[in-house]
Amino acid sequence: MTQQRILSGIQPTGDLHLGNYLGAIRNWVDIQESYDSFLFMADLHAITVPHDPSKLAENTYKVAAMYLACGIDLNHATIFVQSHVPAHAELAWLFMCITPLNWLDDMVQFKEKAIKQGEAVAAGLLTYPVLQAADIMLYEPDKVPVGEDQKQHLELTRDIVNSFNHRFGKPKQPVLKLPEPMIRAEGARVMSLTDGTKKMSKSDLSDLSRINLLDPPDLIQTKIKKCKTDPIKGLTFGDPERPECNNLLTLYMLMSGKSKDEVAAECAEMGWGQFKPLLTEATIAHLKPIQDKYYAIMNEPGYLESVLKDGKEKAEAIANPTLLKVKKAMGYSISV
Ligand code: TRP
């Protein structure tokens, strides 16, 4: 039996942090043996807000190295760069012409990013989720494993696919297969260290709000020491009045590999002074092998280039035939 396909990606903007790892990459690693995985760096999405051209390629390589360092195995996964496969931009255009403008108006991520941008908001920021729909549909994956924040973009993708099939498919013969989102509850939303009600994010101005995957031990210690807590002794999961407490216990659970029950029992009587060193130690220990592997990969000349060249070929072998199928359904002549 052929394996089901999954597809996902991350924008190469800024350093990856625990939220990216726990919300996305870790899940890809955990399920990779059961799926044929296509994982990419969304470098076309990375320019929807002003970017530094001198950093774009470097950041893209860094994310690829981080996928591998976190345990993505090339025997199960294809890693590639979005901009290396021109079909992404082309399908995005075709989808843009069948997506009603008002579907894009209520995208939460657009609104948040547009507010941060102030005046000069690029049209590409609005059409960002249409490019994402193209990213997904070129590979017609069975599932799309993402963090909670991407749920709305996946719903939009499904709406676009339904509309496309309705307009260009024959009854009972859809052109494109509907993808399912795959969102893992635990760790799907890692919150900021400085505000337990806000998502941990690359774009937060304060670096103290997140733990980056490459933070050295002393910095991890400082960030956890300074992170926001509350004045209550005894640490518990799930108290809506204590968002920081829930977030930090969840981080401890995921970093230590202990079960929720074990952590709940271990921390039930603890104060923050006792808990923070435990979280610090578990985080440093969890990230050490990832960091070692990352630097080894980055120091091997030519290795990433060869991985990404191979990835481009494998990705195009799937994406290009899908694009042709879509163009044919829309009425384009494709034989020249
Ligand atoms: N928008 C996603 C994010 O910010 C990144 C992304 C782009 C993506 N294209 C995708 C994720 C396709 C899944 C599938 O995290």
Short mmCIF file of C-alpha atoms and ligand atoms in Angstrom, two decimals:
data_model
loop_
_atom_site.label_atom_id
_atom_site.label_comp_id
_atom_site.label_asym_id
_atom_site.label_seq_id
_atom_site.Cartn_x
_atom_site.Cartn_y
_atom_site.Cartn_z
CA MET A 1 0.00 0.00 0.00
CA THR A 2 1.35 3.43 -0.78
CA GLN A 3 1.69 5.77 2.15
CA GLN A 4 -0.49 8.79 2.65
CA ARG A 5 1.18 12.08 1.84
CA ILE A 6 1.65 15.01 4.20
CA LEU A 7 2.82 18.49 3.33
CA SER A 8 3.84 21.41 5.51
CA GLY A 9 6.15 24.38 5.62
CA ILE A 10 7.56 27.20 7.71
CA GLN A 11 8.53 30.70 6.65
CA PRO A 12 12.26 31.34 6.81
CA THR A 13 11.95 34.59 8.70
CA GLY A 14 13.96 34.89 11.90
CA ASP A 15 15.23 32.13 14.14
CA LEU A 16 13.05 29.13 14.83
CA HIS A 17 11.84 28.84 18.41
CA LEU A 18 10.18 26.32 20.68
CA GLY A 19 6.76 27.25 19.29
CA ASN A 20 7.82 26.24 15.76
CA TYR A 21 9.37 23.06 17.07
CA LEU A 22 6.58 21.92 19.38
CA GLY A 23 3.74 23.14 17.19
CA ALA A 24 5.03 21.80 13.90
CA ILE A 25 8.46 20.21 13.35
CA ARG A 26 8.26 17.77 16.28
CA ASN A 27 4.97 16.41 14.91
CA TRP A 28 6.45 15.91 11.47
CA VAL A 29 9.27 13.91 13.05
CA ASP A 30 6.95 11.83 15.20
CA ILE A 31 4.78 10.73 12.28
CA GLN A 32 7.31 10.65 9.45
CA GLU A 33 7.64 6.88 9.31
CA SER A 34 3.96 6.48 8.55
CA TYR A 35 3.77 9.09 5.78
CA ASP A 36 5.45 10.32 2.63
CA SER A 37 6.37 13.83 3.80
CA PHE A 38 6.93 16.97 1.76
CA LEU A 39 8.39 19.75 3.88
CA PHE A 40 9.44 23.09 2.55
CA MET A 41 10.73 26.54 3.40
CA ALA A 42 8.10 29.13 2.43
CA ASP A 43 10.50 31.74 1.08
CA LEU A 44 7.86 33.29 -1.21
CA HIS A 45 5.72 33.89 1.86
CA ALA A 46 8.75 35.40 3.60
CA ILE A 47 8.64 38.48 1.36
CA THR A 48 5.02 39.41 2.13
CA VAL A 49 6.44 41.73 4.77
CA PRO A 50 9.57 43.82 4.10
CA HIS A 51 12.62 41.57 4.11
CA ASP A 52 16.39 41.85 3.99
CA PRO A 53 17.66 40.42 0.65
CA SER A 54 21.08 39.74 2.13
CA LYS A 55 19.51 37.31 4.64
CA LEU A 56 16.81 35.52 2.64
CA ALA A 57 18.90 32.68 1.20
CA GLU A 58 20.82 32.21 4.42
CA ASN A 59 17.64 32.02 6.50
CA THR A 60 16.19 29.50 4.08
CA TYR A 61 19.23 27.26 4.47
CA LYS A 62 19.13 27.62 8.23
CA VAL A 63 15.54 26.38 8.38
CA ALA A 64 16.42 23.41 6.17
CA ALA A 65 19.31 22.56 8.49
CA MET A 66 17.01 22.89 11.48
CA TYR A 67 14.46 20.45 9.97
CA LEU A 68 17.26 17.90 9.65
CA ALA A 69 18.69 18.71 13.09
CA CYS A 70 15.29 18.16 14.69
CA GLY A 71 15.19 14.68 13.22
CA ILE A 72 13.55 14.87 9.80
CA ASP A 73 14.82 11.81 7.96
CA LEU A 74 15.45 12.03 4.24
CA ASN A 75 14.42 8.40 3.86
CA HIS A 76 10.89 9.49 4.66
CA ALA A 77 10.79 13.14 3.75
CA THR A 78 11.52 15.48 0.88
CA ILE A 79 12.84 18.89 1.93
CA PHE A 80 12.68 21.67 -0.63
CA VAL A 81 12.56 25.42 -1.16
CA GLN A 82 9.23 26.90 -2.29
CA SER A 83 10.86 29.35 -4.75
CA HIS A 84 12.80 26.52 -6.42
CA VAL A 85 9.51 25.12 -7.71
CA PRO A 86 7.94 27.79 -9.95
CA ALA A 87 4.64 25.91 -10.03
CA HIS A 88 3.82 27.38 -6.58
CA ALA A 89 3.65 30.94 -7.89
CA GLU A 90 1.81 29.89 -11.03
CA LEU A 91 -0.90 27.91 -9.25
CA ALA A 92 -1.24 30.77 -6.76
CA TRP A 93 -2.17 33.08 -9.63
CA LEU A 94 -4.75 30.65 -10.97
CA PHE A 95 -6.27 30.26 -7.51
CA MET A 96 -6.26 34.03 -6.97
CA CYS A 97 -8.54 34.40 -9.93
CA ILE A 98 -11.14 32.07 -8.44
CA THR A 99 -10.94 33.30 -4.85
CA PRO A 100 -13.52 35.93 -3.92
CA LEU A 101 -11.84 38.95 -2.37
CA ASN A 102 -14.12 38.90 0.64
CA TRP A 103 -12.84 35.45 1.67
CA LEU A 104 -9.49 37.10 2.36
CA ASP A 105 -10.91 39.94 4.41
CA ASP A 106 -11.40 37.99 7.60
CA MET A 107 -8.10 36.17 7.77
CA VAL A 108 -6.87 36.75 11.31
CA GLN A 109 -3.18 36.50 10.46
CA PHE A 110 -3.55 39.13 7.73
CA LYS A 111 -5.28 41.53 10.08
CA GLU A 112 -2.64 41.07 12.77
CA LYS A 113 0.26 41.49 10.37
CA ALA A 114 -1.37 44.40 8.52
CA ILE A 115 -1.83 46.29 11.78
CA LYS A 116 1.85 45.79 12.61
CA GLN A 117 2.82 47.02 9.12
CA GLY A 118 0.96 50.29 9.38
CA GLU A 119 0.57 51.97 5.99
CA ALA A 120 2.58 50.09 3.40
CA VAL A 121 0.80 46.74 3.36
CA ALA A 122 1.71 44.67 0.30
CA ALA A 123 -1.04 43.08 -1.79
CA GLY A 124 0.88 39.83 -1.29
CA LEU A 125 0.13 39.94 2.43
CA LEU A 126 -3.57 39.77 1.61
CA THR A 127 -3.18 37.01 -0.98
CA TYR A 128 -0.73 35.08 1.22
CA PRO A 129 -3.28 32.36 2.08
CA VAL A 130 -4.00 31.78 -1.63
CA LEU A 131 -0.31 31.04 -2.19
CA GLN A 132 -0.56 28.72 0.79
CA ALA A 133 -3.51 26.94 -0.84
CA ALA A 134 -1.37 26.51 -3.97
CA ASP A 135 1.55 25.16 -1.87
CA ILE A 136 -0.76 22.56 -0.48
CA MET A 137 -2.73 21.58 -3.56
CA LEU A 138 0.26 21.04 -5.86
CA TYR A 139 1.00 17.97 -3.76
CA GLU A 140 -2.60 16.94 -3.04
CA PRO A 141 -1.62 15.77 0.45
CA ASP A 142 -3.94 13.66 2.58
CA LYS A 143 -3.04 15.70 5.65
CA VAL A 144 -1.46 19.01 6.48
CA PRO A 145 0.19 19.00 9.93
CA VAL A 146 0.33 22.58 11.23
CA GLY A 147 0.02 24.61 14.40
CA GLU A 148 -3.33 25.85 15.61
CA ASP A 149 -2.77 29.32 14.10
CA GLN A 150 -2.90 27.89 10.56
CA LYS A 151 -6.34 26.34 10.90
CA GLN A 152 -8.09 29.22 9.21
CA HIS A 153 -5.74 29.08 6.23
CA LEU A 154 -6.52 25.39 5.82
CA GLU A 155 -10.23 26.08 5.88
CA LEU A 156 -9.72 28.65 3.15
CA THR A 157 -7.72 26.09 1.15
CA ARG A 158 -10.61 23.65 1.41
CA ASP A 159 -13.05 26.36 0.30
CA ILE A 160 -10.87 27.15 -2.73
CA VAL A 161 -10.63 23.47 -3.63
CA ASN A 162 -14.38 22.97 -3.34
CA SER A 163 -15.03 26.01 -5.46
CA PHE A 164 -12.43 24.90 -8.03
CA ASN A 165 -13.88 21.40 -8.27
CA HIS A 166 -17.37 22.80 -8.56
CA ARG A 167 -16.45 25.10 -11.42
CA PHE A 168 -13.96 22.99 -13.32
CA GLY A 169 -14.57 19.37 -12.38
CA LYS A 170 -17.27 17.07 -13.60
CA PRO A 171 -20.02 16.02 -11.19
CA LYS A 172 -18.63 13.32 -8.86
CA GLN A 173 -15.18 13.72 -10.47
CA PRO A 174 -13.30 16.34 -8.50
CA VAL A 175 -10.09 17.63 -10.09
CA LEU A 176 -8.34 18.17 -6.76
CA LYS A 177 -8.47 16.11 -3.58
CA LEU A 178 -9.57 17.86 -0.38
CA PRO A 179 -6.79 17.97 2.25
CA GLU A 180 -7.40 17.47 5.98
CA PRO A 181 -5.76 19.61 8.63
CA MET A 182 -3.83 17.71 11.30
CA ILE A 183 -3.47 19.70 14.50
CA ARG A 184 -1.98 18.13 17.57
CA ALA A 185 -3.51 19.35 20.79
CA GLU A 186 -0.51 19.27 23.09
CA GLY A 187 2.01 21.96 22.25
CA ALA A 188 -0.05 23.21 19.31
CA ARG A 189 0.02 26.61 20.93
CA VAL A 190 3.18 27.46 22.81
CA MET A 191 2.71 30.79 24.53
CA SER A 192 5.07 33.70 25.06
CA LEU A 193 7.30 33.61 28.14
CA THR A 194 6.39 37.20 28.94
CA ASP A 195 2.61 36.89 28.43
CA GLY A 196 0.87 33.54 28.73
CA THR A 197 -2.10 34.74 26.71
CA LYS A 198 -0.03 35.51 23.57
CA LYS A 199 1.48 33.04 21.13
CA MET A 200 5.27 32.59 21.17
CA SER A 201 6.25 34.42 18.01
CA LYS A 202 9.26 35.36 15.88
CA SER A 203 7.87 38.84 15.48
CA ASP A 204 7.54 39.68 19.19
CA LEU A 205 9.90 42.59 19.80
CA SER A 206 11.26 41.06 22.99
CA ASP A 207 13.64 38.12 22.56
CA LEU A 208 12.87 37.27 26.20
CA SER A 209 9.39 36.20 25.06
CA ARG A 210 10.69 33.08 23.29
CA ILE A 211 13.30 30.34 23.51
CA ASN A 212 15.04 30.00 20.17
CA LEU A 213 16.20 26.53 19.24
CA LEU A 214 19.79 27.76 19.01
CA ASP A 215 19.83 29.68 22.31
CA PRO A 216 22.89 28.66 24.35
CA PRO A 217 22.33 27.22 27.86
CA ASP A 218 23.07 30.44 29.76
CA LEU A 219 20.55 32.38 27.67
CA ILE A 220 17.89 29.70 28.19
CA GLN A 221 18.55 29.97 31.91
CA THR A 222 18.21 33.76 31.86
CA LYS A 223 14.98 33.66 29.86
CA ILE A 224 13.36 31.13 32.16
CA LYS A 225 14.56 33.02 35.22
CA LYS A 226 12.95 36.21 33.92
CA CYS A 227 9.78 34.67 32.50
CA LYS A 228 6.39 35.77 33.78
CA THR A 229 4.81 33.66 36.54
CA ASP A 230 2.25 34.29 39.28
CA PRO A 231 2.41 34.56 43.07
CA ILE A 232 0.62 31.25 43.71
CA LYS A 233 2.34 28.20 45.16
CA GLY A 234 1.39 24.79 43.78
CA LEU A 235 1.49 24.41 40.00
CA THR A 236 -1.41 23.03 38.01
CA PHE A 237 -2.43 22.53 34.40
CA GLY A 238 -5.46 24.10 32.82
CA ASP A 239 -6.38 26.90 35.24
CA PRO A 240 -7.75 29.68 32.98
CA GLU A 241 -6.69 32.24 35.60
CA ARG A 242 -3.09 31.05 35.30
CA PRO A 243 -2.12 30.98 31.61
CA GLU A 244 1.62 31.24 32.35
CA CYS A 245 1.43 28.31 34.73
CA ASN A 246 -0.29 26.11 32.17
CA ASN A 247 2.19 27.11 29.46
CA LEU A 248 5.29 26.49 31.57
CA LEU A 249 4.04 23.13 32.83
CA THR A 250 3.24 22.11 29.27
CA LEU A 251 6.72 23.14 28.16
CA TYR A 252 8.21 21.13 31.00
CA MET A 253 6.13 18.10 30.05
CA LEU A 254 7.20 18.29 26.39
CA MET A 255 10.85 19.04 27.10
CA SER A 256 11.25 16.32 29.75
CA GLY A 257 9.23 13.71 27.86
CA LYS A 258 7.21 13.01 31.04
CA SER A 259 3.47 12.41 30.90
CA LYS A 260 0.95 15.05 31.94
CA ASP A 261 0.01 13.02 35.04
CA GLU A 262 3.63 12.66 36.07
CA VAL A 263 4.25 16.39 35.74
CA ALA A 264 1.00 17.25 37.52
CA ALA A 265 1.98 15.03 40.45
CA GLU A 266 5.59 16.21 40.53
CA CYS A 267 4.69 19.92 40.52
CA ALA A 268 1.46 19.94 42.56
CA GLU A 269 3.17 21.34 45.68
CA MET A 270 5.99 23.24 44.02
CA GLY A 271 6.76 26.93 43.99
CA TRP A 272 8.32 28.70 41.02
CA GLY A 273 11.76 28.82 42.64
CA GLN A 274 11.83 25.05 42.67
CA PHE A 275 10.21 24.58 39.25
CA LYS A 276 12.26 26.94 37.11
CA PRO A 277 15.59 25.09 37.44
CA LEU A 278 13.82 21.86 36.44
CA LEU A 279 12.37 23.47 33.32
CA THR A 280 15.74 25.04 32.52
CA GLU A 281 17.58 21.75 32.80
CA ALA A 282 15.03 19.81 30.76
CA THR A 283 15.05 22.45 28.00
CA ILE A 284 18.84 22.63 27.78
CA ALA A 285 19.08 18.82 27.68
CA HIS A 286 16.37 18.53 25.03
CA LEU A 287 17.92 21.15 22.76
CA LYS A 288 21.58 20.06 23.09
CA PRO A 289 21.50 17.21 20.51
CA ILE A 290 19.47 19.39 18.12
CA GLN A 291 22.01 22.19 18.38
CA ASP A 292 24.98 19.82 17.93
CA LYS A 293 23.44 18.31 14.82
CA TYR A 294 22.52 21.71 13.42
CA TYR A 295 26.09 23.01 13.61
CA ALA A 296 27.46 19.76 12.14
CA ILE A 297 25.12 20.12 9.14
CA MET A 298 25.92 23.80 8.64
CA ASN A 299 29.63 23.00 8.69
CA GLU A 300 29.49 20.32 6.02
CA PRO A 301 30.23 22.08 2.73
CA GLY A 302 27.82 21.33 -0.10
CA TYR A 303 25.58 19.04 1.93
CA LEU A 304 22.50 21.26 2.16
CA GLU A 305 22.79 22.22 -1.52
CA SER A 306 22.63 18.58 -2.48
CA VAL A 307 19.67 17.91 -0.18
CA LEU A 308 17.75 20.84 -1.65
CA LYS A 309 18.61 19.97 -5.24
CA ASP A 310 17.30 16.49 -4.71
CA GLY A 311 14.26 17.94 -2.93
CA LYS A 312 13.46 20.25 -5.85
CA GLU A 313 13.51 17.33 -8.29
CA LYS A 314 11.25 15.17 -6.14
CA ALA A 315 8.88 18.06 -5.47
CA GLU A 316 8.61 18.99 -9.14
CA ALA A 317 7.86 15.40 -10.09
CA ILE A 318 4.62 15.77 -8.12
CA ALA A 319 3.89 19.50 -8.47
CA ASN A 320 4.31 19.94 -12.22
CA PRO A 321 1.81 17.25 -13.26
CA THR A 322 -0.72 18.70 -10.79
CA LEU A 323 -0.30 22.16 -12.27
CA LEU A 324 -0.86 20.77 -15.77
CA LYS A 325 -4.00 18.98 -14.62
CA VAL A 326 -5.34 22.22 -13.12
CA LYS A 327 -4.53 24.27 -16.22
CA LYS A 328 -6.17 21.70 -18.43
CA ALA A 329 -9.31 21.74 -16.30
CA MET A 330 -9.39 25.54 -16.56
CA GLY A 331 -9.21 25.37 -20.33
CA TYR A 332 -5.59 26.23 -21.08
CA SER A 333 -3.89 24.68 -24.07
CA ILE A 334 -1.03 22.75 -22.55
CA SER A 335 0.43 20.84 -25.45
CA VAL A 336 3.00 23.35 -26.74
N1 TRP B 1 1.65 30.06 6.66
C1 TRP B 1 2.44 29.04 7.30
C2 TRP B 1 2.98 29.60 8.62
O1 TRP B 1 3.10 30.79 8.78
C3 TRP B 1 3.57 28.58 6.44
C4 TRP B 1 3.07 27.90 5.22
C5 TRP B 1 3.13 28.39 3.94
C6 TRP B 1 2.46 26.63 5.16
N2 TRP B 1 2.59 27.49 3.09
C7 TRP B 1 2.15 26.40 3.78
C8 TRP B 1 2.10 25.65 6.11
C9 TRP B 1 1.51 25.23 3.35
C10 TRP B 1 1.45 24.49 5.67
C11 TRP B 1 1.18 24.29 4.31
O2 TRP B 1 3.34 28.82 9.48
#
